[in-house]
Every structure is written in C-alpha cells, then in structure tokens.
Amino acid sequence: MTDAKNLTQLGKHVETPQSPEQAVLETVPFQRGDGPPAIVRFTCPEFTSLCPVTGQPDFAHIVIDYAPDQTLVESKSLKLFMTSFRNHGAFHEECTVMIGRRIVEATKPLWLRVGGYWFPRGGIPIDVFWQTGAPPKDAWLPDTGVAPYRGRG
C-alpha cells in the first residue's frame, strides 16, 4: 500500500488556492517496474482562467500526458492546482506552459506533454502544446482525443 502520511490535502477539507503559485502539487511514490513506461493522462475539460486584459473568463480543454519515473502527482492536489487558475489572469500560452512546468517540477517525470485547447476568444480558438522532449521509447501514446475546433464538443 502507498504511504500517504505526508499528504496534506487528500482526505481533508482544503480551500481552493487563490493562485497557481500558492497551490501545492503533492506526489506519491511510484515503482515503474519492467517494460515500457506507463503513460498517465489527466483531462480537464472545464478549465477556466481569466483574460489578463479584460478579466473575462477563458475556457479550455486541457490534456496532460506524462510518463512517471519515481513519483506520481496526487490527483486531488492537481485538481486544486487546476482550479486555482479560475482567479488567475494570464494568456492561454502562459497558463498551458505553467501547468506543464509545475507538474515537471513536482514529479520529475521521464516525459510530459500538455495540450491546451482553448475556446475562441475574438473568434479565434488558440491551441497551445508543450512537452519536455521526445517521448520514451516503446511508450504507447494515445491521441489526445480533442478534435480540431468545430465548436469544441
């Protein structure tokens, strides 16, 4: 069984952090085992942040794929981190890349990619992609599952 004694958020009432910078991404140990690396996917189809100019909400479908090495990101802490963007004013590109970099900082994975599929602002959808490098050899990488913009449904 995984040791969860060091987790401060799982199983407890925790307020949503006021900003992504204040959010704590917690991790749990992971044993890779033999064979190709596992790919873990998190999908956040209702991601929101704020336009840094107008303060209006921006909406995105975020897909995070990563190949963990020795640690996994704990999912409740990830949910709290993602929710903390609701009060955060930043452009789409900054939000998407910040998500990837924070997870990399916390987990030190073998590989990570994040896709931010943003709903139109001013009639133009913006898609932002970031990854740490080439995917691991022999890892199965599924399609992100998000179609090119056609009303994002």
Coordinates of C-alpha atoms in Angstrom, one line a residue:
M1 CA 0.0 0.0 0.0
T2 CA 1.2 3.5 -0.8
D3 CA 2.4 5.6 2.1
A4 CA 0.1 8.7 2.2
K5 CA 1.2 10.1 5.6
N6 CA 2.9 13.1 4.0
L7 CA -0.1 14.2 2.0
T8 CA -1.7 17.3 3.4
Q9 CA -4.8 17.6 1.1
L10 CA -6.1 14.1 0.4
G11 CA -8.9 13.1 2.7
K12 CA -9.1 16.6 4.2
H13 CA -11.2 19.7 3.6
V14 CA -9.0 22.1 1.7
E15 CA -9.9 25.5 0.4
T16 CA -9.1 26.2 -3.3
P17 CA -5.7 28.1 -3.5
Q18 CA -6.1 31.7 -4.5
S19 CA -3.5 31.4 -7.2
P20 CA -1.5 28.7 -9.1
E21 CA 1.6 29.9 -7.3
Q22 CA 0.1 29.2 -3.9
A23 CA -1.2 25.7 -5.0
V24 CA 0.8 22.8 -3.7
L25 CA 1.3 19.8 -6.0
E26 CA 1.8 16.7 -3.9
T27 CA 3.3 13.5 -5.0
V28 CA 3.2 9.8 -4.1
P29 CA 5.9 7.2 -4.7
F30 CA 5.7 5.2 -7.9
Q31 CA 7.5 2.0 -9.0
R32 CA 7.9 1.8 -12.7
G33 CA 8.7 -1.9 -13.0
D34 CA 10.0 -3.6 -16.1
G35 CA 8.9 -2.9 -19.7
P36 CA 7.8 0.2 -21.4
P37 CA 7.0 3.2 -19.2
A38 CA 3.4 3.8 -18.3
I39 CA 1.7 6.9 -19.7
V40 CA -0.7 8.7 -17.2
R41 CA -3.4 11.0 -18.6
F42 CA -5.3 13.8 -16.8
T43 CA -8.1 15.5 -18.7
C44 CA -9.6 18.8 -17.6
P45 CA -12.4 19.6 -20.0
E46 CA -13.8 22.6 -18.0
F47 CA -10.6 24.5 -17.3
T48 CA -11.0 28.2 -16.7
S49 CA -8.7 31.2 -16.2
L50 CA -9.1 34.9 -16.6
C51 CA -8.0 37.1 -19.5
P52 CA -5.2 39.3 -18.1
V53 CA -6.5 42.4 -20.0
T54 CA -10.3 42.2 -19.7
G55 CA -10.8 40.0 -16.6
Q56 CA -13.3 37.9 -18.6
P57 CA -13.2 34.1 -18.2
D58 CA -11.4 32.0 -20.7
F59 CA -12.2 28.3 -21.1
A60 CA -10.1 25.4 -22.3
H61 CA -9.9 21.6 -22.5
I62 CA -6.5 20.6 -21.0
V63 CA -5.0 17.2 -21.7
I64 CA -1.9 16.2 -19.7
D65 CA 0.1 13.1 -20.5
Y66 CA 3.2 12.0 -18.6
A67 CA 5.5 9.1 -18.1
P68 CA 6.2 8.9 -14.3
D69 CA 9.6 8.0 -13.1
Q70 CA 9.6 7.7 -9.3
T71 CA 6.6 9.8 -8.3
L72 CA 3.1 10.4 -9.3
V73 CA 1.2 13.7 -9.0
E74 CA -1.6 13.2 -6.4
S75 CA -4.8 13.8 -8.2
K76 CA -6.6 15.9 -5.5
S77 CA -3.7 18.3 -5.4
L78 CA -3.7 18.5 -9.2
K79 CA -7.5 19.3 -9.1
L80 CA -6.9 22.1 -6.6
F81 CA -4.0 23.4 -8.7
M82 CA -6.1 23.4 -11.9
T83 CA -9.0 25.1 -10.1
S84 CA -6.7 27.8 -8.8
F85 CA -6.4 29.3 -12.3
R86 CA -10.0 30.5 -12.0
N87 CA -8.8 33.7 -10.3
H88 CA -5.5 33.8 -12.4
G89 CA -5.1 36.4 -15.1
A90 CA -2.8 35.1 -17.9
F91 CA -2.7 34.5 -21.6
H92 CA -3.5 31.0 -22.9
E93 CA 0.1 30.2 -23.7
E94 CA 1.3 31.1 -20.2
C95 CA -1.4 29.0 -18.4
T96 CA -0.7 25.9 -20.6
V97 CA 3.0 26.0 -20.2
M98 CA 2.8 26.8 -16.4
I99 CA 0.7 23.7 -15.9
G100 CA 3.3 21.5 -17.6
R101 CA 6.3 23.1 -15.9
R102 CA 4.8 22.8 -12.4
I103 CA 4.0 19.1 -12.8
V104 CA 7.5 18.5 -14.1
E105 CA 9.0 20.4 -11.2
A106 CA 6.9 18.3 -8.7
T107 CA 7.2 14.9 -10.3
K108 CA 10.4 14.9 -12.4
P109 CA 8.8 12.5 -15.0
L110 CA 10.5 10.7 -17.8
W111 CA 8.4 12.8 -20.1
L112 CA 5.4 15.1 -20.1
R113 CA 3.2 16.8 -22.7
V114 CA 0.3 19.2 -22.2
G115 CA -2.2 20.4 -24.7
G116 CA -4.4 23.4 -24.1
Y117 CA -7.4 23.5 -26.4
W118 CA -8.8 27.0 -25.8
F119 CA -12.3 28.0 -26.8
P120 CA -12.5 31.0 -29.1
R121 CA -11.6 34.5 -27.9
G122 CA -12.4 37.1 -30.5
G123 CA -13.5 34.3 -32.9
I124 CA -10.1 32.5 -32.9
P125 CA -9.5 29.3 -30.9
I126 CA -6.0 29.0 -29.6
D127 CA -4.3 25.6 -29.1
V128 CA -1.1 25.5 -27.1
F129 CA 1.2 22.5 -26.8
W130 CA 4.3 21.9 -24.7
Q131 CA 6.4 18.9 -23.9
T132 CA 9.7 18.1 -22.2
G133 CA 11.3 16.3 -25.2
A134 CA 11.0 13.1 -27.2
P135 CA 8.5 10.6 -25.7
P136 CA 10.0 7.5 -24.1
K137 CA 10.9 4.6 -26.4
D138 CA 8.2 2.0 -26.7
A139 CA 5.6 4.0 -24.7
W140 CA 2.1 3.9 -26.0
L141 CA 1.0 7.5 -26.7
P142 CA -2.7 7.7 -27.5
D143 CA -4.2 10.6 -29.5
T144 CA -5.2 13.5 -27.2
G145 CA -8.8 12.9 -28.1
V146 CA -9.6 16.5 -28.8
A147 CA -10.7 17.3 -32.3
P148 CA -9.7 20.4 -34.2
Y149 CA -12.0 23.3 -33.5
R150 CA -15.6 22.7 -34.7
G151 CA -17.5 24.1 -31.8
R152 CA -15.4 22.0 -29.3
G153 CA -17.9 19.4 -28.3

